[in-house]
Structures are given as structure tokens and as C-alpha cells.
Amino acid sequence: MLFDPKQENLPYTFALIKPDTTLKPNVVQEVVNKIEAAGLTIKNFVQVQELYREEVLNLFYKQQKYMDEIMTYMLSGECVMFLLCHETENPILVWKKMIGNKDPIEAKKADPQALRAIYGTSIIKNEFHGSDDPFSANKERDIFKFPIPQKIPDFKFDKMLVSLETLFKFLYPPNLEHSNALERLDIFAIYGPCVNYHSVDQCLCRECALIGKEHLEGVRESLITSEQTKLGIKIRPQPTTATKTQLPQRVQLPPIRLLKEEDIKQIYQSLCEKCQFHCNGYTHLQGGRNMQHIMTDQELNTLAKEMNKQEILELLYSEKGNAANVMIETIDLNEPNHYTKEMIELLFQELETDYYNRFKFYHLQNVILEDRRIRMNAWMSILINKPIHRFKNPKLVCKVPPEMRKNPESIHYTINRILPLNQTYKKKDITKMPLDFPPNLADKEKLNPNEEKLALLKKLHRDTHHMVEIQDAKKVVSNGVYLLRKYNDGRNGEWDNYSSLKAMNRGSYVNYEEKKKKEKL
């Protein structure tokens, strides 16, 4: 098993059963049963193995007084070695307590149930060994090339850890057919992160909102109770309906209107199908008082335009002076660059993720803001006709090591390009054609006389368009031919599923022909 840096390392201790006990399989099984009964977990079990002299020296280097006797005994037979882990306690202390004192005589006095007290006969033949501390455990594990015990980390909801799936839900919401992903990406970096929180007032239907409010009220009451307990305030009973005056509460919390991921998980099955779809397909940006407001699409668009205006205005001031105030009024504030999902994935491909493929928000923020600087410079170069390579990077003023410029946690992080991704990104070339494609007559090198006309028509059909009048369509083109097509990558391009036609009081060519047939009947 290879070491996985994304998994969680477990505390462990090295354990060894010496030769005399290893010769008794039933005794070894009894020891294993006692180990499991104590809550310890055996990792990397090695049943039998003979030790080398160097391994014994490294393992018992502290016992120089008895080294000769130990060496003779340890090389006399096979040993059982394994790593032990415990879920809640320190495995080193648990195993040390189980085996007891080094001297079996002293072990019997302190704890008759200790393993050395039961199976040991002398200090040399005490039959069990355990690590003294984490440093020794790591060294002894390394002697026998055992991998570090690991486990899959428990999943925890954390708003500062963002997956690409969560980010794409914010950039491409289902209700918008053509969302401006770059503007939303910039808002995410400056005002984010986006979270899978949902407002009971804005996101849910009336029935589901009542369920959500009831749940949030219970969460609010538990928060008040825990805060009162923390402050040492006695929890007063709630006033009855007959009591007119309410008892004052010293701990007050405003109403909660946002369902967090933990809350949605608890009430998800009670929501209707439409609200479940909303919770699965959308992520939002928080705002407002106490961060209890979900920003709408209109608010995000207005915010994006204002952000673009302020940054373009600052760049114009540095280039054109006071004329920037006049120029900004004539500029379209919609960003001209557009990124696809593949480009956004390429933007973050060098960032590290956790076990659940989530990025740290601070890393995403640094990368997006640096990419925004490049995009703004490209936008400015179009507006003022200035070559883009003449725009200076302010981060290059400071002299820092190159590794700091590649570190997304550093304020000096820099992207080594001057053009936006949409101007440098290239689609993957089709280098190998599928073998199951039949040969195309248009690509044949040598043609028979009866194939030349057909091959010419296929080439024209592939690379050109034929425009005809609707009334002459039946004479020139067949019913199965589209009037418009869209050329795309591939051997034969890609057919467009829609055809366009401009005519007076007539539908498509097919509908027109069907109408004529009905009139004849």
C-alpha cells in the first residue's frame, strides 16, 4: 500500500512477539484475541519472519548490557511483527500496559494479567516488545519497511473548501442559458466563497419553507441554550400562555433564515421534488445583514458591472488621465473574454486538493485574481490600442524566490502568461481516427469513372452550402437535406439540428409540402 498524502495518518506502535512464543500458534492466537479485545487494531500483519543481525541491533540498541544474549535469542527462531492502532487512545500506552514490565517477575507483582507476566520467563525471554514513544515507533516501523497506517478522513462540511462541482453550480446555474461565467468567477473570488446554503424565504416553496423554518427555529433554540450554558446563565422555563409578561432572555440571537448543508441533509427527504432539485443544482453567494441573504442573479450582474467599471476606470486613469471619465461612459462593461468549463479546469489544474477533491478557497482566490489582472490588461489593450506586452506586472517589482511566485498561498503568486486562456487554449487535435469508420468515397485517392461525380457531390456537400428558393427546393434538393449546417471538428463535421428559412406566411419546407398535399386531397 502506497502512502497517500490526502489520507489521515493514524497513531501507531510497533509490536513484536519473540521466538519461543512464535513457535506456539495457539498462544499467538490467544495474544491476538486479547489485542482485539483491548480495542487495538492490527495493521500490516507479518506472521513469521526471521530477523537479521542488523535488524536486531537497530531494534534493541538501548539494551547494550544484554546485547549478546538478546542477539543469540532473537536469531534463534522466527518472530511475529505488526503495527497496532487505536481509535481513541494512545496505542503506545495501551500496548505497554498490556505487556507489562520488562522483567516478568516484576510484571507478575504489578499486574498478573500482563502478557509478560503470563508468557515471559526472564528479562531476555520476556516474549514481547513495544515502542517507547512515537519517535521509536517510527524508527522501528522503518526498519521493517512497514507503510504508515492511514485511514480515509471523515467528511466535514467546510465553506472554505470548494469543489469544482460546487463552483460550476454557481458559474452555470440551471436557470440561466448563457451565464457570464467569468464575471461570476470574479465575484466568487472577491466576495466568496459560494456555498450550498439555501434561504427558506427565497429558495423553497411555501410548504417546504415551513419545514425549513421549523428546523431552523430548533437550531436557534439549541444555540441559545448552549450559549447560556457557556456563560453560566440558568436556563429559565418558557412562560405559559396564561402569563402575559415574557421573562427577559440575556442571550438573544436573530432569526436564522439560511439552511446550511448539515440542515439540508436532515430535512432533505421532507422536501418536495422541485425544492430537492434546487438544493442539488444551485449554490449561492451570501450577503446582507448577518449573511442571511442570498444574492440574486440581477444583484450579481449589477455587482459585476460595477466591479468592471471601477477596475477599467483605474487603468484608464493611469493611461489617459482625466479623459478616462468620458471614455468610461462609452465602454460596454460586459467582459469580452469567455471561458469554457475546460478552460476553468485548466486554470486550477496545478492546485492541490484534499481527499474529496476540494480546493482551498484562498488558493482559488489567488489564481482567479491573478487571471483577472491578465484579462483586464487584455481588455485595456483593445480599448486603447496598446500592445499587451507593454503592461507591467506590479508583482514583479519585488525580488522574491521563484518558488514563491509558484506558491498559491503566497501574495507574490504569479501566472507566467500575458494572454487570457481563451486566446491561448487549443483543442486537442484528432490524431487517430476510429477504426470502425467505413472509408469515405470523397477521401479516396483513385476514383473509377463512375465514382467521380458522386465524390464531387460528397465534397461539395461536406464543405459548402446550397441556398435555394422555397418554391424551387423540390427540384434542387431532397427532403432529407438541411438548408443550413454547422461545421465542426471531425471527419465529416457535425450536422446542425435546426434549419432556418425566411418566407411569407409559410412554415418550413416540410410543412409547406404537407399543406400542398392536403389541398390536393
mmCIF file of N, CA and C in Angstrom, residues 463-515:
data_model
loop_
_atom_site.group_PDB
_atom_site.id
_atom_site.type_symbol
_atom_site.label_atom_id
_atom_site.label_comp_id
_atom_site.label_asym_id
_atom_site.label_seq_id
_atom_site.Cartn_x
_atom_site.Cartn_y
_atom_site.Cartn_z
ATOM 1 N N ASP A 463 -18.402 20.599 -47.535
ATOM 2 C CA ASP A 463 -17.711 21.864 -47.302
ATOM 3 C C ASP A 463 -18.475 23.098 -47.780
ATOM 4 N N THR A 464 -19.647 22.957 -48.375
ATOM 5 C CA THR A 464 -20.357 24.119 -48.906
ATOM 6 C C THR A 464 -21.824 24.069 -48.510
ATOM 7 N N HIS A 465 -22.531 25.165 -48.777
ATOM 8 C CA HIS A 465 -23.970 25.267 -48.553
ATOM 9 C C HIS A 465 -24.660 25.574 -49.898
ATOM 10 N N HIS A 466 -25.815 25.048 -50.064
ATOM 11 C CA HIS A 466 -26.590 25.285 -51.270
ATOM 12 C C HIS A 466 -27.856 26.040 -50.879
ATOM 13 N N MET A 467 -28.008 27.271 -51.335
ATOM 14 C CA MET A 467 -29.150 28.109 -50.973
ATOM 15 C C MET A 467 -30.108 28.177 -52.166
ATOM 16 N N VAL A 468 -31.369 27.881 -51.902
ATOM 17 C CA VAL A 468 -32.371 27.863 -52.970
ATOM 18 C C VAL A 468 -33.642 28.535 -52.472
ATOM 19 N N GLU A 469 -34.494 28.900 -53.397
ATOM 20 C CA GLU A 469 -35.813 29.411 -53.058
ATOM 21 C C GLU A 469 -36.703 28.266 -52.591
ATOM 22 N N ILE A 470 -37.689 28.580 -51.777
ATOM 23 C CA ILE A 470 -38.544 27.538 -51.231
ATOM 24 C C ILE A 470 -39.368 26.853 -52.312
ATOM 25 N N GLN A 471 -39.782 27.630 -53.306
ATOM 26 C CA GLN A 471 -40.605 27.019 -54.333
ATOM 27 C C GLN A 471 -39.799 26.124 -55.276
ATOM 28 N N ASP A 472 -38.467 26.333 -55.313
ATOM 29 C CA ASP A 472 -37.616 25.512 -56.169
ATOM 30 C C ASP A 472 -36.900 24.405 -55.396
ATOM 31 N N ALA A 473 -37.210 24.315 -54.097
ATOM 32 C CA ALA A 473 -36.462 23.373 -53.266
ATOM 33 C C ALA A 473 -36.668 21.934 -53.706
ATOM 34 N N LYS A 474 -37.916 21.625 -54.162
ATOM 35 C CA LYS A 474 -38.215 20.251 -54.547
ATOM 36 C C LYS A 474 -37.437 19.830 -55.779
ATOM 37 N N LYS A 475 -37.122 20.772 -56.634
ATOM 38 C CA LYS A 475 -36.409 20.454 -57.854
ATOM 39 C C LYS A 475 -34.914 20.282 -57.608
ATOM 40 N N VAL A 476 -34.376 21.011 -56.627
ATOM 41 C CA VAL A 476 -32.927 21.071 -56.457
ATOM 42 C C VAL A 476 -32.424 20.170 -55.340
ATOM 43 N N VAL A 477 -33.115 20.184 -54.182
ATOM 44 C CA VAL A 477 -32.640 19.422 -53.025
ATOM 45 C C VAL A 477 -33.710 18.426 -52.609
ATOM 46 N N SER A 478 -33.294 17.396 -51.915
ATOM 47 C CA SER A 478 -34.233 16.379 -51.437
ATOM 48 C C SER A 478 -34.790 16.787 -50.083
ATOM 49 N N ASN A 479 -35.819 16.085 -49.668
ATOM 50 C CA ASN A 479 -36.470 16.423 -48.401
ATOM 51 C C ASN A 479 -35.555 16.209 -47.192
ATOM 52 N N GLY A 480 -34.614 15.285 -47.279
ATOM 53 C CA GLY A 480 -33.775 14.958 -46.122
ATOM 54 C C GLY A 480 -32.582 15.871 -45.942
ATOM 55 N N VAL A 481 -32.403 16.891 -46.791
ATOM 56 C CA VAL A 481 -31.235 17.761 -46.714
ATOM 57 C C VAL A 481 -31.582 18.998 -45.891
ATOM 58 N N TYR A 482 -30.725 19.335 -44.922
ATOM 59 C CA TYR A 482 -30.928 20.553 -44.144
ATOM 60 C C TYR A 482 -30.508 21.765 -44.976
ATOM 61 N N LEU A 483 -31.220 22.882 -44.770
ATOM 62 C CA LEU A 483 -30.878 24.096 -45.509
ATOM 63 C C LEU A 483 -29.654 24.787 -44.931
ATOM 64 N N LEU A 484 -29.405 24.598 -43.651
ATOM 65 C CA LEU A 484 -28.210 25.174 -43.020
ATOM 66 C C LEU A 484 -27.487 24.071 -42.273
ATOM 67 N N ARG A 485 -26.170 24.137 -42.200
ATOM 68 C CA ARG A 485 -25.403 23.184 -41.411
ATOM 69 C C ARG A 485 -24.288 23.913 -40.674
ATOM 70 N N LYS A 486 -23.821 23.300 -39.620
ATOM 71 C CA LYS A 486 -22.791 23.902 -38.776
ATOM 72 C C LYS A 486 -21.521 23.071 -38.908
ATOM 73 N N TYR A 487 -20.427 23.691 -39.330
ATOM 74 C CA TYR A 487 -19.178 22.950 -39.498
ATOM 75 C C TYR A 487 -18.463 22.854 -38.152
ATOM 76 N N ASN A 488 -17.962 21.665 -37.837
ATOM 77 C CA ASN A 488 -17.272 21.452 -36.571
ATOM 78 C C ASN A 488 -16.125 20.480 -36.806
ATOM 79 N N ASP A 489 -15.351 20.205 -35.718
ATOM 80 C CA ASP A 489 -14.213 19.299 -35.837
ATOM 81 C C ASP A 489 -14.691 17.894 -36.145
ATOM 82 N N GLY A 490 -13.846 17.108 -36.755
ATOM 83 C CA GLY A 490 -14.190 15.720 -37.057
ATOM 84 C C GLY A 490 -14.038 15.446 -38.538
ATOM 85 N N ARG A 491 -14.253 14.203 -38.910
ATOM 86 C CA ARG A 491 -14.033 13.832 -40.308
ATOM 87 C C ARG A 491 -15.052 14.471 -41.228
ATOM 88 N N ASN A 492 -16.319 14.414 -40.844
ATOM 89 C CA ASN A 492 -17.372 14.944 -41.706
ATOM 90 C C ASN A 492 -18.086 16.144 -41.094
ATOM 91 N N GLY A 493 -17.535 16.709 -40.029
ATOM 92 C CA GLY A 493 -18.206 17.832 -39.392
ATOM 93 C C GLY A 493 -19.371 17.354 -38.551
ATOM 94 N N GLU A 494 -20.263 18.271 -38.214
ATOM 95 C CA GLU A 494 -21.398 17.952 -37.361
ATOM 96 C C GLU A 494 -22.645 18.597 -37.937
ATOM 97 N N TRP A 495 -23.714 17.819 -38.126
ATOM 98 C CA TRP A 495 -24.956 18.378 -38.651
ATOM 99 C C TRP A 495 -25.649 19.218 -37.593
ATOM 100 N N ASP A 496 -26.192 20.338 -38.040
ATOM 101 C CA ASP A 496 -26.992 21.164 -37.147
ATOM 102 C C ASP A 496 -28.410 20.595 -37.108
ATOM 103 N N ASN A 497 -29.010 20.611 -35.934
ATOM 104 C CA ASN A 497 -30.343 20.036 -35.773
ATOM 105 C C ASN A 497 -31.457 21.004 -36.184
ATOM 106 N N TYR A 498 -31.117 22.202 -36.550
ATOM 107 C CA TYR A 498 -32.127 23.197 -36.886
ATOM 108 C C TYR A 498 -31.851 23.783 -38.270
ATOM 109 N N SER A 499 -32.902 24.080 -38.997
ATOM 110 C CA SER A 499 -32.754 24.758 -40.287
ATOM 111 C C SER A 499 -33.487 26.083 -40.221
ATOM 112 N N SER A 500 -32.991 27.047 -40.962
ATOM 113 C CA SER A 500 -33.552 28.404 -40.919
ATOM 114 C C SER A 500 -34.140 28.750 -42.286
ATOM 115 N N LEU A 501 -35.294 29.441 -42.272
ATOM 116 C CA LEU A 501 -35.972 29.757 -43.529
ATOM 117 C C LEU A 501 -36.730 31.070 -43.384
ATOM 118 N N LYS A 502 -36.586 31.946 -44.363
ATOM 119 C CA LYS A 502 -37.301 33.209 -44.364
ATOM 120 C C LYS A 502 -38.331 33.194 -45.490
ATOM 121 N N ALA A 503 -39.598 33.236 -45.157
ATOM 122 C CA ALA A 503 -40.647 33.169 -46.169
ATOM 123 C C ALA A 503 -41.898 33.875 -45.651
ATOM 124 N N MET A 504 -42.796 34.244 -46.547
ATOM 125 C CA MET A 504 -44.018 34.962 -46.192
ATOM 126 C C MET A 504 -45.155 33.961 -46.000
ATOM 127 N N ASN A 505 -45.725 33.921 -44.799
ATOM 128 C CA ASN A 505 -46.905 33.114 -44.480
ATOM 129 C C ASN A 505 -46.719 31.641 -44.803
ATOM 130 N N ARG A 506 -45.518 31.170 -44.705
ATOM 131 C CA ARG A 506 -45.261 29.762 -44.943
ATOM 132 C C ARG A 506 -44.344 29.248 -43.834
ATOM 133 N N GLY A 507 -44.574 28.019 -43.453
ATOM 134 C CA GLY A 507 -43.719 27.440 -42.428
ATOM 135 C C GLY A 507 -42.472 26.854 -43.047
ATOM 136 N N SER A 508 -42.030 25.755 -42.502
ATOM 137 C CA SER A 508 -40.844 25.115 -43.047
ATOM 138 C C SER A 508 -41.180 24.466 -44.388
ATOM 139 N N TYR A 509 -40.147 23.997 -45.074
ATOM 140 C CA TYR A 509 -40.340 23.369 -46.367
ATOM 141 C C TYR A 509 -41.191 22.114 -46.233
ATOM 142 N N VAL A 510 -40.959 21.344 -45.144
ATOM 143 C CA VAL A 510 -41.716 20.108 -44.944
ATOM 144 C C VAL A 510 -43.186 20.426 -44.716
ATOM 145 N N ASN A 511 -43.446 21.412 -43.838
ATOM 146 C CA ASN A 511 -44.847 21.777 -43.558
ATOM 147 C C ASN A 511 -45.550 22.301 -44.820
ATOM 148 N N TYR A 512 -44.820 23.043 -45.644
ATOM 149 C CA TYR A 512 -45.393 23.608 -46.863
ATOM 150 C C TYR A 512 -45.790 22.495 -47.828
ATOM 151 N N GLU A 513 -44.922 21.472 -47.950
ATOM 152 C CA GLU A 513 -45.242 20.357 -48.842
ATOM 153 C C GLU A 513 -46.434 19.567 -48.313
ATOM 154 N N GLU A 514 -46.514 19.363 -46.990
ATOM 155 C CA GLU A 514 -47.653 18.635 -46.426
ATOM 156 C C GLU A 514 -48.948 19.404 -46.646
ATOM 157 N N LYS A 515 -48.867 20.737 -46.563
ATOM 158 C CA LYS A 515 -50.065 21.557 -46.776
ATOM 159 C C LYS A 515 -50.549 21.427 -48.224
#
